[in-house]
Amino acid sequence: PGLSRSFVQQLIDQGMVTVDGRAPKSKFKVTPGQMIQLDVPEPEVVGLEPEDIPLDIVFENGDVIVLNKPAGMVVHPAPGHGEGTLVNALIGHCGEQLSGIGGVRRPGIVHRLDKDTSGLILAARNAAAMHKLMAQFQARTVEKMYVTLVERPPKTTTGRIEAPIARDPADRKRMAVQRGGRPAISEFETIQRYKEGYALLHVRLLTGRTHQIRVHMAFIDCPVVGDAVYGYRRQRLMRGQFLHAARLCFDHPRTGERLCFEAPLSPRLQAVLESLTPI
């Protein structure tokens, strides 16, 4: 009671709802006697203050803004991260134009990147653009390609991982491949192997589940280098995870023109690669 349908749908999309211990699919019908569990987050009092934070703007017009987010920046305010976020910077840059678009805590944000993931992220500058862009994500017409360094080469040069993802029942802060989870599909291609045992991959997301690449790479025993949650604890190559959103393509919400953008690796990630010996 007191929860809107859209809010409950967001909880389902985030893996915060289980039916008999499993994450339901979008059109799942409940039958009498089933146990439904909702992990409803505590209400957050978040004041969205504009901040003068430099932004790496890749593209901008009256409808959209494409940014190259640095690793270490949180996308939107949350407990423990009330300032210094990408949203604070966007409000400082765009003013009231973003207000209310995408919800009170995520104005303008169409999709997310993890705090320690760098690269391209898309924001909407008006409600019409937001609705059309979100529809593209739901229809899976947005192209997202990531560059990642993994602990060991996959068994095949190219591959497709189809493994459902849900909240880890043993640790609700983690995601895990689970039967009954939400469908998740990733495609990968090995770009370079190194004598030290690492491999550089291009990974394309066909779905957008929380921590999808990190969970899928760990699932095939090739965890992302530097991943403190799903990776190897003995890794000492770098601090922070090597995961970068390198390419983003979508249809302009007003004109329909296909737009594609690329962001190079940061000097920090490039230095990691230069420290390795290609095979």
GROMACS .gro file of C-alpha atoms in nm:
model
  279
    1PRO     CA    1   0.000   0.000   0.000
    2GLY     CA    2   0.115   0.350  -0.082
    3LEU     CA    3   0.352   0.237  -0.359
    4SER     CA    4   0.280   0.343  -0.716
    5ARG     CA    5   0.286   0.092  -1.000
    6SER     CA    6   0.580   0.272  -1.160
    7PHE     CA    7   0.777   0.259  -0.834
    8VAL     CA    8   0.708  -0.112  -0.793
    9GLN     CA    9   0.815  -0.165  -1.155
   10GLN     CA   10   1.142   0.013  -1.077
   11LEU     CA   11   1.194  -0.222  -0.782
   12ILE     CA   12   1.132  -0.520  -1.012
   13ASP     CA   13   1.374  -0.384  -1.273
   14GLN     CA   14   1.639  -0.340  -1.003
   15GLY     CA   15   1.593  -0.696  -0.876
   16MET     CA   16   1.444  -0.577  -0.546
   17VAL     CA   17   1.134  -0.798  -0.575
   18THR     CA   18   1.126  -1.176  -0.544
   19VAL     CA   19   0.843  -1.428  -0.573
   20ASP     CA   20   0.913  -1.749  -0.384
   21GLY     CA   21   1.279  -1.646  -0.372
   22ARG     CA   22   1.312  -1.576  -0.746
   23ALA     CA   23   1.311  -1.254  -0.945
   24PRO     CA   24   0.987  -1.237  -1.150
   25LYS     CA   25   0.975  -1.162  -1.520
   26SER     CA   26   0.800  -0.846  -1.636
   27LYS     CA   27   0.460  -1.008  -1.715
   28PHE     CA   28   0.463  -1.261  -1.432
   29LYS     CA   29   0.122  -1.334  -1.278
   30VAL     CA   30   0.102  -1.403  -0.906
   31THR     CA   31  -0.101  -1.700  -0.788
   32PRO     CA   32  -0.252  -1.751  -0.441
   33GLY     CA   33  -0.012  -1.882  -0.181
   34GLN     CA   34   0.305  -1.735  -0.332
   35MET     CA   35   0.545  -1.541  -0.109
   36ILE     CA   36   0.632  -1.193  -0.240
   37GLN     CA   37   0.924  -1.001  -0.091
   38LEU     CA   38   0.996  -0.634  -0.165
   39ASP     CA   39   1.319  -0.468  -0.059
   40VAL     CA   40   1.190  -0.113  -0.036
   41PRO     CA   41   1.477   0.131   0.019
   42GLU     CA   42   1.452   0.376   0.304
   43PRO     CA   43   1.319   0.718   0.200
   44GLU     CA   44   1.605   0.946   0.112
   45VAL     CA   45   1.613   1.313   0.187
   46VAL     CA   46   1.839   1.440  -0.086
   47GLY     CA   47   1.885   1.804  -0.165
   48LEU     CA   48   1.997   1.845  -0.525
   49GLU     CA   49   2.232   2.137  -0.513
   50PRO     CA   50   2.401   2.274  -0.825
   51GLU     CA   51   2.778   2.243  -0.816
   52ASP     CA   52   3.044   2.395  -1.035
   53ILE     CA   53   3.215   2.070  -1.131
   54PRO     CA   54   3.400   2.051  -1.465
   55LEU     CA   55   3.227   1.824  -1.715
   56ASP     CA   56   3.382   1.648  -2.014
   57ILE     CA   57   3.103   1.722  -2.263
   58VAL     CA   58   3.123   1.512  -2.579
   59PHE     CA   59   2.802   1.645  -2.739
   60GLU     CA   60   2.529   1.885  -2.637
   61ASN     CA   61   2.222   2.050  -2.785
   62GLY     CA   62   1.879   2.154  -2.661
   63ASP     CA   63   1.759   1.795  -2.620
   64VAL     CA   64   2.049   1.577  -2.508
   65ILE     CA   65   2.390   1.592  -2.351
   66VAL     CA   66   2.654   1.319  -2.383
   67LEU     CA   67   2.925   1.317  -2.117
   68ASN     CA   68   3.249   1.130  -2.059
   69LYS     CA   69   3.222   1.041  -1.690
   70PRO     CA   70   3.546   0.989  -1.497
   71ALA     CA   71   3.594   0.683  -1.280
   72GLY     CA   72   3.520   0.757  -0.916
   73MET     CA   73   3.225   0.990  -0.979
   74VAL     CA   74   2.884   0.876  -0.854
   75VAL     CA   75   2.603   0.942  -1.104
   76HIS     CA   76   2.330   1.060  -0.865
   77PRO     CA   77   2.304   1.150  -0.496
   78ALA     CA   78   2.241   0.871  -0.246
   79PRO     CA   79   2.316   0.812   0.122
   80GLY     CA   80   2.685   0.878   0.168
   81HIS     CA   81   2.708   1.057  -0.167
   82GLY     CA   82   2.507   1.376  -0.129
   83GLU     CA   83   2.742   1.599  -0.326
   84GLY     CA   84   3.004   1.586  -0.598
   85THR     CA   85   2.785   1.367  -0.820
   86LEU     CA   86   2.724   1.387  -1.192
   87VAL     CA   87   2.369   1.509  -1.123
   88ASN     CA   88   2.501   1.795  -0.908
   89ALA     CA   89   2.734   1.890  -1.192
   90LEU     CA   90   2.455   1.865  -1.452
   91ILE     CA   91   2.226   2.091  -1.250
   92GLY     CA   92   2.510   2.337  -1.218
   93HIS     CA   93   2.563   2.326  -1.594
   94CYS     CA   94   2.201   2.314  -1.717
   95GLY     CA   95   2.018   2.497  -1.440
   96GLU     CA   96   1.647   2.436  -1.390
   97GLN     CA   97   1.608   2.277  -1.733
   98LEU     CA   98   1.676   1.932  -1.587
   99SER     CA   99   1.447   1.974  -1.286
  100GLY     CA  100   1.200   1.686  -1.246
  101ILE     CA  101   1.306   1.498  -1.560
  102GLY     CA  102   1.377   1.140  -1.462
  103GLY     CA  103   1.267   1.173  -1.099
  104VAL     CA  104   1.369   1.387  -0.805
  105ARG     CA  105   1.701   1.208  -0.748
  106ARG     CA  106   1.797   1.145  -1.110
  107PRO     CA  107   1.700   1.452  -1.313
  108GLY     CA  108   1.793   1.403  -1.677
  109ILE     CA  109   1.966   1.069  -1.623
  110VAL     CA  110   1.859   0.816  -1.888
  111HIS     CA  111   2.089   0.531  -1.781
  112ARG     CA  112   2.362   0.475  -1.524
  113LEU     CA  113   2.726   0.384  -1.492
  114ASP     CA  114   2.881   0.239  -1.179
  115LYS     CA  115   3.090   0.478  -0.970
  116ASP     CA  116   3.418   0.318  -1.079
  117THR     CA  117   3.319   0.278  -1.445
  118SER     CA  118   3.433   0.557  -1.676
  119GLY     CA  119   3.299   0.662  -2.013
  120LEU     CA  120   2.996   0.778  -2.205
  121ILE     CA  121   2.667   0.852  -2.035
  122LEU     CA  122   2.356   1.013  -2.182
  123ALA     CA  123   2.126   1.270  -2.022
  124ALA     CA  124   1.806   1.434  -2.147
  125ARG     CA  125   1.746   1.807  -2.130
  126ASN     CA  126   1.367   1.798  -2.157
  127ALA     CA  127   1.080   1.560  -2.081
  128ALA     CA  128   1.004   1.475  -2.445
  129ALA     CA  129   1.365   1.373  -2.507
  130MET     CA  130   1.370   1.171  -2.186
  131HIS     CA  131   1.063   0.966  -2.281
  132LYS     CA  132   1.190   0.892  -2.632
  133LEU     CA  133   1.537   0.797  -2.514
  134MET     CA  134   1.403   0.569  -2.243
  135ALA     CA  135   1.184   0.401  -2.505
  136GLN     CA  136   1.496   0.331  -2.712
  137PHE     CA  137   1.666   0.167  -2.415
  138GLN     CA  138   1.359  -0.046  -2.352
  139ALA     CA  139   1.347  -0.145  -2.720
  140ARG     CA  140   1.720  -0.229  -2.709
  141THR     CA  141   1.804  -0.004  -3.004
  142VAL     CA  142   2.075   0.184  -2.813
  143GLU     CA  143   2.425   0.049  -2.882
  144LYS     CA  144   2.659   0.034  -2.581
  145MET     CA  145   3.013  -0.098  -2.620
  146TYR     CA  146   3.258  -0.123  -2.331
  147VAL     CA  147   3.632  -0.186  -2.311
  148THR     CA  148   3.744  -0.401  -2.020
  149LEU     CA  149   4.060  -0.574  -1.906
  150VAL     CA  150   3.990  -0.916  -1.754
  151GLU     CA  151   4.198  -1.144  -1.534
  152ARG     CA  152   4.226  -1.421  -1.792
  153PRO     CA  153   4.131  -1.471  -2.159
  154PRO     CA  154   3.790  -1.625  -2.229
  155LYS     CA  155   3.795  -1.978  -2.371
  156THR     CA  156   3.676  -1.845  -2.708
  157THR     CA  157   3.783  -1.529  -2.891
  158THR     CA  158   3.422  -1.418  -2.929
  159GLY     CA  159   3.117  -1.523  -2.737
  160ARG     CA  160   2.768  -1.451  -2.617
  161ILE     CA  161   2.669  -1.480  -2.252
  162GLU     CA  162   2.301  -1.536  -2.184
  163ALA     CA  163   2.269  -1.569  -1.808
  164PRO     CA  164   1.985  -1.419  -1.599
  165ILE     CA  165   2.082  -1.177  -1.323
  166ALA     CA  166   1.914  -1.109  -0.989
  167ARG     CA  167   2.005  -0.984  -0.644
  168ASP     CA  168   2.229  -1.222  -0.458
  169PRO     CA  169   2.007  -1.370  -0.183
  170ALA     CA  170   2.312  -1.400   0.043
  171ASP     CA  171   2.413  -1.034  -0.004
  172ARG     CA  172   2.154  -0.787  -0.133
  173LYS     CA  173   2.427  -0.539  -0.233
  174ARG     CA  174   2.558  -0.785  -0.490
  175MET     CA  175   2.409  -0.919  -0.811
  176ALA     CA  176   2.447  -1.279  -0.923
  177VAL     CA  177   2.361  -1.513  -1.209
  178GLN     CA  178   2.050  -1.690  -1.086
  179ARG     CA  179   1.786  -1.911  -1.234
  180GLY     CA  180   1.467  -1.708  -1.249
  181GLY     CA  181   1.656  -1.378  -1.266
  182ARG     CA  182   1.598  -1.109  -1.528
  183PRO     CA  183   1.725  -1.193  -1.877
  184ALA     CA  184   2.075  -1.057  -1.941
  185ILE     CA  185   2.275  -1.083  -2.263
  186SER     CA  186   2.635  -0.973  -2.325
  187GLU     CA  187   2.854  -1.027  -2.631
  188PHE     CA  188   3.233  -1.009  -2.613
  189GLU     CA  189   3.533  -1.006  -2.845
  190THR     CA  190   3.895  -1.050  -2.738
  191ILE     CA  191   4.101  -0.762  -2.877
  192GLN     CA  192   4.441  -0.831  -2.719
  193ARG     CA  193   4.603  -1.092  -2.498
  194TYR     CA  194   4.903  -1.025  -2.273
  195LYS     CA  195   5.192  -1.238  -2.147
  196GLU     CA  196   5.097  -1.153  -1.791
  197GLY     CA  197   4.774  -1.347  -1.842
  198TYR     CA  198   4.529  -1.062  -1.892
  199ALA     CA  199   4.302  -1.000  -2.192
  200LEU     CA  200   4.147  -0.684  -2.334
  201LEU     CA  201   3.787  -0.724  -2.446
  202HIS     CA  202   3.517  -0.531  -2.625
  203VAL     CA  203   3.183  -0.608  -2.460
  204ARG     CA  204   2.847  -0.516  -2.611
  205LEU     CA  205   2.540  -0.504  -2.389
  206LEU     CA  206   2.209  -0.622  -2.531
  207THR     CA  207   2.039  -0.568  -2.196
  208GLY     CA  208   2.116  -0.329  -1.913
  209ARG     CA  209   2.112  -0.509  -1.580
  210THR     CA  210   2.289  -0.377  -1.272
  211HIS     CA  211   2.660  -0.475  -1.277
  212GLN     CA  212   2.590  -0.683  -1.589
  213ILE     CA  213   2.939  -0.692  -1.741
  214ARG     CA  214   3.106  -0.747  -1.405
  215VAL     CA  215   2.870  -1.030  -1.314
  216HIS     CA  216   2.888  -1.196  -1.656
  217MET     CA  217   3.267  -1.179  -1.674
  218ALA     CA  218   3.296  -1.330  -1.327
  219PHE     CA  219   3.043  -1.597  -1.430
  220ILE     CA  220   3.276  -1.720  -1.708
  221ASP     CA  221   3.574  -1.699  -1.469
  222CYS     CA  222   3.720  -1.390  -1.637
  223PRO     CA  223   3.651  -1.117  -1.380
  224VAL     CA  224   3.717  -0.753  -1.455
  225VAL     CA  225   4.059  -0.639  -1.336
  226GLY     CA  226   4.029  -0.434  -1.019
  227ASP     CA  227   3.671  -0.538  -0.941
  228ALA     CA  228   3.663  -0.545  -0.562
  229VAL     CA  229   3.319  -0.710  -0.551
  230TYR     CA  230   3.329  -0.982  -0.817
  231GLY     CA  231   3.701  -1.007  -0.892
  232TYR     CA  232   4.007  -1.180  -0.752
  233ARG     CA  233   4.132  -1.040  -0.422
  234ARG     CA  234   4.494  -1.112  -0.513
  235GLN     CA  235   4.491  -0.870  -0.808
  236ARG     CA  236   4.748  -0.591  -0.769
  237LEU     CA  237   4.765  -0.446  -1.119
  238MET     CA  238   4.560  -0.135  -1.043
  239ARG     CA  239   4.323   0.027  -0.796
  240GLY     CA  240   3.969   0.055  -0.923
  241GLN     CA  241   3.812  -0.149  -1.199
  242PHE     CA  242   3.917  -0.147  -1.564
  243LEU     CA  243   3.579  -0.089  -1.726
  244HIS     CA  244   3.513   0.193  -1.973
  245ALA     CA  245   3.200   0.281  -2.172
  246ALA     CA  246   3.375   0.351  -2.502
  247ARG     CA  247   3.096   0.375  -2.760
  248LEU     CA  248   2.734   0.493  -2.747
  249CYS     CA  249   2.486   0.510  -3.036
  250PHE     CA  250   2.122   0.622  -3.026
  251ASP     CA  251   1.860   0.796  -3.238
  252HIS     CA  252   1.825   1.169  -3.175
  253PRO     CA  253   1.491   1.208  -2.993
  254ARG     CA  254   1.379   1.500  -3.208
  255THR     CA  255   1.523   1.436  -3.556
  256GLY     CA  256   1.562   1.057  -3.556
  257GLU     CA  257   1.921   1.090  -3.680
  258ARG     CA  258   2.147   0.807  -3.567
  259LEU     CA  259   2.421   0.950  -3.346
  260CYS     CA  260   2.736   0.763  -3.243
  261PHE     CA  261   3.001   0.880  -2.999
  262GLU     CA  262   3.330   0.736  -2.877
  263ALA     CA  263   3.544   0.814  -2.574
  264PRO     CA  264   3.911   0.712  -2.551
  265LEU     CA  265   4.057   0.539  -2.249
  266SER     CA  266   4.171   0.768  -1.971
  267PRO     CA  267   4.548   0.818  -1.930
  268ARG     CA  268   4.529   0.601  -1.617
  269LEU     CA  269   4.376   0.305  -1.802
  270GLN     CA  270   4.606   0.357  -2.100
  271ALA     CA  271   4.906   0.345  -1.866
  272VAL     CA  272   4.789   0.009  -1.732
  273LEU     CA  273   4.783  -0.135  -2.085
  274GLU     CA  274   5.125   0.011  -2.163
  275SER     CA  275   5.266  -0.168  -1.858
  276LEU     CA  276   5.167  -0.506  -2.007
  277THR     CA  277   5.333  -0.714  -2.280
  278PRO     CA  278   5.110  -0.797  -2.578
  279ILE     CA  279   5.122  -1.148  -2.724
   0.00000   0.00000   0.00000
